[in-house]
Tab-separated table of C-alpha atoms and ligand atoms in Angstrom:
chain	number	residue	atom	x	y	z
A	18	MET	CA	0.000	0.000	0.000
A	19	TYR	CA	1.122	3.576	-0.717
A	20	PRO	CA	2.073	6.047	0.526
A	21	LYS	CA	4.510	3.987	2.520
A	22	LEU	CA	7.149	4.923	5.068
A	23	VAL	CA	9.947	2.361	4.890
A	24	ILE	CA	12.060	1.934	8.015
A	25	ASP	CA	15.483	0.285	7.837
A	26	LYS	CA	15.931	-1.405	11.220
A	27	GLN	CA	19.523	-2.444	10.562
A	28	LYS	CA	20.558	1.170	9.926
A	29	LEU	CA	18.719	2.341	13.036
A	30	GLN	CA	20.445	-0.305	15.112
A	31	GLU	CA	23.816	0.798	13.714
A	32	ASN	CA	23.051	4.467	14.496
A	33	THR	CA	22.160	3.524	18.069
A	34	ALA	CA	25.300	1.432	18.540
A	35	ASN	CA	27.480	4.229	17.113
A	36	ILE	CA	25.978	6.951	19.358
A	37	ALA	CA	25.919	4.704	22.449
A	38	LYS	CA	29.626	3.921	21.985
A	39	THR	CA	30.653	7.553	21.459
A	40	CYS	CA	28.726	8.519	24.596
A	41	LYS	CA	30.075	5.601	26.633
A	42	ASP	CA	33.638	6.624	25.727
A	43	HIS	CA	32.836	9.904	27.518
A	44	GLY	CA	31.203	8.218	30.528
A	45	ILE	CA	27.702	9.067	29.330
A	46	ASN	CA	24.694	6.757	28.938
A	47	ILE	CA	21.730	7.410	26.643
A	48	MET	CA	17.962	7.367	26.712
A	49	SER	CA	16.789	7.034	23.122
A	50	VAL	CA	13.783	9.160	22.230
A	51	THR	CA	11.036	7.327	20.329
A	52	LYS	CA	8.419	10.074	19.874
A	53	SER	CA	9.409	10.941	16.292
A	54	PHE	CA	8.106	7.549	15.144
A	55	CYS	CA	5.207	7.142	17.629
A	56	ALA	CA	7.228	4.481	19.471
A	57	ILE	CA	6.342	1.704	16.999
A	58	PRO	CA	7.577	-1.323	19.016
A	59	GLU	CA	9.135	-3.070	15.999
A	60	VAL	CA	11.228	0.045	15.341
A	61	ALA	CA	12.110	0.569	19.013
A	62	ASP	CA	13.342	-3.027	18.998
A	63	ALA	CA	16.228	-1.980	16.718
A	64	ILE	CA	17.201	0.708	19.228
A	65	VAL	CA	17.151	-1.775	22.109
A	66	LYS	CA	19.293	-4.178	20.062
A	67	GLY	CA	21.653	-1.277	19.282
A	68	GLY	CA	22.361	-1.030	22.999
A	69	THR	CA	20.403	1.936	24.340
A	70	ASP	CA	20.426	2.252	28.113
A	71	MET	CA	16.832	3.514	28.332
A	72	LEU	CA	13.848	4.411	26.128
A	73	ALA	CA	12.132	7.788	26.430
A	74	ASP	CA	9.011	9.398	25.033
A	75	SER	CA	6.784	12.410	25.660
A	76	ARG	CA	3.547	10.452	25.733
A	77	VAL	CA	2.373	7.864	28.237
A	78	GLN	CA	0.493	5.990	25.483
A	79	ASN	CA	3.831	5.438	23.754
A	80	LEU	CA	5.557	4.250	26.938
A	81	LYS	CA	2.753	1.742	27.367
A	82	LYS	CA	3.582	0.318	23.911
A	83	LEU	CA	7.224	0.033	24.996
A	84	SER	CA	6.368	-2.131	28.040
A	85	VAL	CA	7.552	-5.228	26.151
A	86	PHE	CA	11.205	-4.161	26.422
A	87	ASN	CA	13.427	-4.901	29.325
A	88	VAL	CA	14.962	-1.409	29.631
A	89	PRO	CA	13.853	1.475	31.877
A	90	ARG	CA	11.260	3.826	30.360
A	91	VAL	CA	11.271	7.578	30.852
A	92	LEU	CA	8.456	10.099	30.412
A	93	LEU	CA	9.984	13.278	28.951
A	94	ARG	CA	7.010	15.630	28.993
A	95	LEU	CA	5.870	16.913	32.358
A	96	PRO	CA	2.922	14.746	33.484
A	97	MET	CA	-0.588	16.166	33.203
A	98	ALA	CA	-2.490	16.121	36.483
A	99	HIS	CA	-5.062	13.686	35.108
A	100	GLU	CA	-2.517	11.041	34.105
A	101	VAL	CA	-0.375	10.555	37.228
A	102	GLU	CA	-1.681	7.008	37.842
A	103	GLU	CA	-0.724	5.963	34.311
A	104	VAL	CA	2.655	7.670	34.660
A	105	VAL	CA	3.488	5.705	37.794
A	106	LYS	CA	2.295	2.537	36.095
A	107	TYR	CA	4.137	2.840	32.763
A	108	ALA	CA	7.134	5.102	33.411
A	109	ASP	CA	10.087	4.141	35.610
A	110	ILE	CA	11.199	7.776	35.628
A	111	SER	CA	9.363	11.013	34.767
A	112	PHE	CA	10.626	14.558	34.162
A	113	ASN	CA	9.039	17.146	36.479
A	114	SER	CA	9.041	20.824	37.432
A	115	GLU	CA	5.790	21.319	39.399
A	116	LEU	CA	5.502	20.445	43.083
A	117	SER	CA	1.752	19.898	42.866
A	118	THR	CA	2.270	17.264	40.181
A	119	ILE	CA	5.120	15.628	42.092
A	120	LYS	CA	2.858	15.380	45.157
A	121	ALA	CA	0.134	13.806	43.016
A	122	LEU	CA	2.704	11.311	41.680
A	123	ASN	CA	3.650	10.546	45.284
A	124	GLU	CA	0.009	9.754	46.145
A	125	ALA	CA	-0.388	7.611	43.018
A	126	ALA	CA	2.819	5.729	43.802
A	127	LYS	CA	1.683	5.169	47.390
A	128	ALA	CA	-1.646	3.784	46.131
A	129	GLN	CA	0.183	1.399	43.796
A	130	GLY	CA	2.669	0.335	46.467
A	131	LYS	CA	5.607	1.649	44.431
A	132	LYS	CA	8.359	4.234	44.470
A	133	HIS	CA	8.442	6.575	41.487
A	134	SER	CA	11.676	8.196	40.308
A	135	ILE	CA	11.787	11.751	39.014
A	136	VAL	CA	14.250	13.970	37.193
A	137	LEU	CA	13.925	17.591	38.336
A	138	MET	CA	14.125	19.852	35.292
A	139	PHE	CA	15.945	23.208	35.313
A	140	ASP	CA	15.372	26.078	32.924
A	141	LEU	CA	18.821	27.391	32.041
A	142	GLY	CA	17.736	29.863	29.378
A	143	ASP	CA	15.730	28.096	26.662
A	144	LEU	CA	12.418	29.028	28.371
A	145	ARG	CA	10.579	25.775	27.896
A	146	GLU	CA	10.170	23.550	30.981
A	147	GLY	CA	12.080	23.648	34.266
A	148	ILE	CA	12.420	25.422	37.603
A	149	LEU	CA	14.831	28.332	37.947
A	150	PRO	CA	18.158	27.560	39.687
A	151	GLU	CA	17.283	29.791	42.670
A	152	GLN	CA	14.183	27.658	43.313
A	153	MET	CA	16.317	24.541	43.825
A	154	PRO	CA	16.450	24.502	47.670
A	155	THR	CA	12.697	24.860	48.246
A	156	HIS	CA	11.892	22.249	45.598
A	157	VAL	CA	14.495	19.711	46.685
A	158	GLU	CA	13.493	19.949	50.351
A	159	GLU	CA	9.847	19.392	49.505
A	160	ILE	CA	10.625	16.479	47.154
A	161	LEU	CA	12.827	14.764	49.729
A	162	SER	CA	9.940	14.835	52.209
A	163	LEU	CA	7.775	12.694	49.882
A	164	GLU	CA	8.016	9.029	50.855
A	165	ASN	CA	7.211	7.413	47.530
A	166	ILE	CA	9.249	9.740	45.305
A	167	VAL	CA	12.933	9.165	44.526
A	168	LEU	CA	14.911	12.187	43.325
A	169	TYR	CA	16.785	10.272	40.639
A	170	GLY	CA	18.419	13.133	38.811
A	171	VAL	CA	18.402	16.622	37.350
A	172	GLY	CA	18.089	17.683	33.741
A	173	VAL	CA	17.887	20.485	31.242
A	174	ASN	CA	16.332	20.858	27.818
A	175	LEU	CA	17.802	23.303	25.317
A	176	THR	CA	17.488	24.248	21.638
A	177	CYS	CA	13.782	23.431	21.605
A	178	TYR	CA	11.888	26.665	22.163
A	179	GLY	CA	14.494	29.397	22.551
A	180	GLY	CA	17.107	27.866	20.248
A	181	VAL	CA	19.753	28.159	22.996
A	182	ILE	CA	22.878	26.110	22.182
A	183	PRO	CA	24.292	23.826	24.909
A	184	ASP	CA	27.778	24.835	26.039
A	185	GLU	CA	30.164	24.816	29.010
A	186	ASN	CA	28.154	27.558	30.721
A	187	ASN	CA	24.644	26.111	30.762
A	188	LEU	CA	25.646	22.433	31.047
A	189	GLY	CA	28.369	23.368	33.530
A	190	GLU	CA	25.687	25.102	35.593
A	191	LEU	CA	23.568	21.938	35.550
A	192	ALA	CA	26.516	19.833	36.733
A	193	ALA	CA	27.190	22.387	39.506
A	194	ILE	CA	23.538	22.256	40.615
A	195	ALA	CA	23.798	18.453	40.808
A	196	ASP	CA	26.913	18.718	42.967
A	197	ARG	CA	25.206	21.198	45.299
A	198	ILE	CA	22.243	18.849	45.740
A	199	ARG	CA	24.590	15.923	46.461
A	200	ASN	CA	26.620	17.887	48.985
A	201	GLU	CA	23.917	19.896	50.755
A	202	TYR	CA	21.212	17.240	50.909
A	203	LYS	CA	23.320	14.050	50.841
A	204	VAL	CA	21.276	12.750	47.922
A	205	ASP	CA	22.710	10.045	45.671
A	206	LEU	CA	21.720	11.676	42.346
A	207	LYS	CA	22.099	9.019	39.675
A	208	MET	CA	21.457	11.094	36.571
A	209	VAL	CA	22.499	14.478	35.217
A	210	THR	CA	20.842	14.561	31.814
A	211	GLY	CA	22.397	17.227	29.637
A	212	GLY	CA	20.087	17.617	26.695
A	213	ASN	CA	18.956	16.241	23.357
A	214	SER	CA	20.578	15.902	19.930
A	215	SER	CA	21.877	19.475	20.192
A	216	SER	CA	24.337	18.543	22.979
A	217	TYR	CA	26.112	15.827	20.987
A	218	TYR	CA	28.533	18.136	19.169
A	219	LEU	CA	30.224	18.912	22.507
A	220	LEU	CA	31.579	15.349	22.643
A	221	GLY	CA	33.287	15.707	19.256
A	222	GLU	CA	34.857	18.984	20.367
A	223	LYS	CA	35.857	17.480	23.753
A	224	ARG	CA	33.908	20.252	25.471
A	225	MET	CA	31.279	18.262	27.393
A	226	PRO	CA	31.402	19.508	31.001
A	227	LYS	CA	32.361	16.933	33.620
A	228	GLY	CA	29.409	15.628	35.564
A	229	ILE	CA	26.979	15.190	32.663
A	230	THR	CA	26.018	11.499	32.818
A	231	ASN	CA	23.242	11.157	30.231
A	232	LEU	CA	22.041	12.458	26.848
A	233	ARG	CA	18.681	12.059	25.106
A	234	PRO	CA	19.157	11.620	21.353
A	235	GLY	CA	16.062	11.762	19.163
A	236	GLU	CA	16.682	13.347	15.771
A	237	LEU	CA	20.375	12.379	15.927
A	238	LEU	CA	19.394	8.749	16.203
A	239	VAL	CA	16.681	8.591	13.542
A	240	LEU	CA	18.053	11.092	10.995
A	241	GLY	CA	21.803	11.137	11.717
A	242	ARG	CA	21.799	14.882	12.332
A	243	GLU	CA	22.940	16.883	15.345
A	244	THR	CA	20.657	19.824	16.042
A	245	ALA	CA	22.853	22.602	17.470
A	246	TYR	CA	24.104	23.492	13.984
A	247	GLY	CA	22.119	21.052	11.832
A	248	ASN	CA	25.138	19.065	10.667
A	249	ILE	CA	25.052	15.482	9.430
A	250	VAL	CA	27.163	13.368	11.791
A	251	GLU	CA	29.837	11.298	10.080
A	252	GLY	CA	29.282	7.567	10.383
A	253	LEU	CA	25.517	7.821	10.954
A	254	HIS	CA	22.820	6.828	8.454
A	255	THR	CA	20.528	9.651	7.286
A	256	ASP	CA	18.150	7.325	5.425
A	257	VAL	CA	16.697	5.135	8.161
A	258	PHE	CA	13.269	6.429	7.072
A	259	THR	CA	12.241	6.888	3.413
A	260	LEU	CA	8.880	7.774	1.954
A	261	ASN	CA	7.478	6.047	-1.122
A	262	ALA	CA	4.546	7.615	-2.981
A	263	GLN	CA	2.836	6.470	-6.168
A	264	ILE	CA	2.281	8.480	-9.359
A	265	ILE	CA	-1.453	8.771	-10.115
A	266	GLU	CA	-1.271	11.246	-13.001
A	267	LEU	CA	1.527	12.215	-15.378
A	268	LYS	CA	0.886	14.860	-18.013
A	269	THR	CA	2.524	17.729	-19.832
A	270	LYS	CA	0.726	20.935	-18.844
A	271	ASP	CA	1.374	24.644	-18.535
A	272	SER	CA	3.344	25.953	-15.564
A	273	LEU	CA	0.993	28.942	-15.289
A	274	PRO	CA	-2.631	28.360	-14.197
A	275	LYS	CA	-5.246	29.724	-16.609
A	276	GLY	CA	-8.032	32.039	-15.354
A	277	ASN	CA	-8.363	34.562	-12.542
A	278	ILE	CA	-6.306	33.532	-9.510
A	279	GLY	CA	-8.208	33.453	-6.199
A	280	MET	CA	-7.152	31.378	-3.186
A	281	ASP	CA	-5.611	27.908	-2.992
A	282	ALA	CA	-6.955	25.115	-0.741
A	283	PHE	CA	-5.352	26.755	2.312
A	284	GLY	CA	-6.553	30.315	1.835
A	285	ASN	CA	-3.289	31.605	0.373
A	286	LYS	CA	-3.065	33.469	-2.886
A	287	PRO	CA	-0.534	31.498	-4.947
A	288	VAL	CA	2.077	33.119	-7.195
A	289	PHE	CA	3.541	31.392	-10.251
A	290	THR	CA	6.391	31.950	-12.678
A	291	ASP	CA	5.988	30.958	-16.287
A	292	LYS	CA	8.420	28.150	-17.090
A	293	GLY	CA	6.548	27.150	-20.250
A	294	LYS	CA	5.321	23.579	-20.650
A	295	MET	CA	6.127	21.214	-17.821
A	296	VAL	CA	5.965	17.450	-17.311
A	297	ARG	CA	3.947	17.184	-14.121
A	298	ALA	CA	3.460	14.124	-11.946
A	299	ILE	CA	0.850	13.930	-9.219
A	300	VAL	CA	1.508	11.480	-6.374
A	301	GLY	CA	-1.085	10.190	-3.911
A	302	ILE	CA	-0.070	12.004	-0.742
A	303	GLY	CA	-0.932	15.465	0.581
A	304	ARG	CA	-0.767	17.963	3.400
A	305	GLN	CA	-3.064	15.819	5.510
A	306	ASP	CA	-0.111	13.395	5.718
A	307	VAL	CA	2.921	15.658	5.456
A	308	ASN	CA	4.122	19.200	4.822
A	309	PRO	CA	5.839	18.905	1.423
A	310	SER	CA	8.636	21.283	2.483
A	311	GLY	CA	9.958	18.461	4.695
A	312	LEU	CA	10.480	16.086	1.761
A	313	THR	CA	13.476	15.807	-0.578
A	314	PRO	CA	13.115	13.633	-3.700
A	315	TYR	CA	15.878	11.031	-4.176
A	316	ASP	CA	15.886	11.950	-7.871
A	317	ASP	CA	17.615	15.334	-7.560
A	318	LYS	CA	16.405	16.446	-10.980
A	319	ILE	CA	12.754	16.557	-9.944
A	320	GLU	CA	11.094	19.202	-7.776
A	321	ILE	CA	8.019	19.323	-5.551
A	322	ILE	CA	6.043	22.364	-6.698
A	323	GLY	CA	3.033	22.170	-4.416
A	324	ALA	CA	0.450	20.117	-2.591
A	325	SER	CA	-3.186	20.243	-1.575
A	326	SER	CA	-4.612	18.118	1.237
A	327	ASP	CA	-4.357	14.902	-0.772
A	328	HIS	CA	-2.363	15.542	-3.976
A	329	MET	CA	1.310	16.449	-4.323
A	330	ILE	CA	2.513	17.895	-7.630
A	331	ILE	CA	6.049	17.333	-8.883
A	332	ASP	CA	7.893	18.869	-11.806
A	333	ILE	CA	9.685	15.963	-13.500
A	334	THR	CA	10.526	17.823	-16.726
A	335	HIS	CA	14.272	17.599	-16.196
A	336	SER	CA	14.539	14.062	-14.866
A	337	GLY	CA	16.583	11.625	-16.906
A	338	GLN	CA	14.187	8.833	-15.914
A	339	GLU	CA	11.191	7.628	-17.880
A	340	TYR	CA	8.472	7.787	-15.257
A	341	LYS	CA	4.984	6.415	-15.850
A	342	VAL	CA	1.710	6.246	-13.948
A	343	GLY	CA	1.998	3.659	-11.172
A	344	ASP	CA	5.722	4.290	-10.580
A	345	ILE	CA	6.968	4.997	-7.084
A	346	LEU	CA	8.856	8.171	-6.172
A	347	THR	CA	11.142	8.067	-3.143
A	348	PHE	CA	11.799	10.918	-0.712
A	349	ASN	CA	14.087	11.630	2.195
A	350	VAL	CA	12.275	13.102	5.218
A	351	ASP	CA	13.142	15.793	7.750
A	352	TYR	CA	12.134	15.742	11.419
A	353	GLY	CA	8.792	17.494	10.935
A	354	ALA	CA	7.890	15.228	8.030
A	355	LEU	CA	8.783	12.163	10.075
A	356	LEU	CA	6.484	13.253	12.915
A	357	GLN	CA	3.572	13.804	10.550
A	358	LEU	CA	4.090	10.685	8.429
A	359	THR	CA	4.310	8.334	11.387
A	360	THR	CA	1.207	9.930	12.914
A	361	SER	CA	-0.915	9.769	9.741
A	362	GLU	CA	-3.107	6.689	9.646
A	363	TYR	CA	-3.141	6.969	5.841
A	364	VAL	CA	0.568	6.203	5.565
A	365	GLU	CA	1.606	2.551	5.667
A	366	LYS	CA	4.653	1.802	7.844
A	367	GLU	CA	6.961	-1.003	6.811
A	368	ALA	CA	9.900	-1.881	9.047
A	369	LYS	CA	12.375	-4.214	7.424
B	420	LIG	C1	11.938	15.510	22.200
B	420	LIG	C2	12.846	15.564	23.362
B	420	LIG	C3	14.162	15.090	23.231
B	420	LIG	C4	14.752	14.618	21.915
B	420	LIG	O1	15.031	15.752	21.130
B	420	LIG	P1	15.892	15.658	19.771
B	420	LIG	O2	16.150	17.070	19.399
B	420	LIG	O3	15.035	14.954	18.779
B	420	LIG	O4	17.122	14.909	20.080
B	420	LIG	C5	14.961	15.087	24.375
B	420	LIG	N1	14.499	15.560	25.554
B	420	LIG	C6	13.247	16.040	25.710
B	420	LIG	C7	12.814	16.556	27.046
B	420	LIG	C8	12.379	16.073	24.619
B	420	LIG	O5	11.143	16.563	24.779
């Protein structure tokens, strides 16, 4: 069935093994982030085989799917008040920044006869989640008074909202906060988690501050790209995921629409340049499945020129290949495209 997202498990396993080894050489373990592919268990299996230390996702539903694996599971997004029971049930560790939620987790853990581990998140400039460093003492004291909560570690998230790049200053500050907690409260903090795919470049430059014990690769793992500067990382596969879509119409037409131009399907007034006659292919995929700007055709002589909700139009005038109706076009995907494609129920997923 098409459109189809093809997932190469061998390449994903090799990416995981490569990243895990690089991190281990620096005394760092990894929690691999599965949200970009909706935590499809068959795909996560490749990551477990590649040697990840933990699996992590933003959604409890996804962690539930990952219950079949024998590695610790981590909830990355701060729990919603309504889901604390599920969090305690399906996550070994959750990221937190709100005392009211942590108290609710404590009650849920008590009710289930369990201890629940948390990572206390710090906002060190990116302005997404986390407490401010000066709030540390009040929060730690309160957390330590909760019988069924274990303060497992501290963490920071960067380069997500504010675009702040991880460096010696912000990650050094996190490591210093961890040391203060260990010294002042005699807590055995097991984890200092220093960011996502944007922190990886610090290893290559030998600039990772001492005391960071964990990283959380997502995009790096699935697309082979670090996200501080957007560079492809040598030795990693960038084609773990590829999209196949089928040609449903192929005709030579004008490049300029004929008639008075009003609005397109999304309320925008389109502008066109006259390139004369064009060989145009339509493939059976659209904006309901993916934003076309996140796709790159493997055939570098063809160009996506637009898409409505269910049709994507491609200029194949300059391709050397003889395409025909029924042929399959292949595309590389970026992070946004991957999120959408794995979420769309209209896109077949084939892991092989
Ligand atoms: C999504 C997410 C990650 C993974 O981010 P990438 O940029 O894909 O590596 C790591 N940590 C948290 C808290 C996240 O929400």
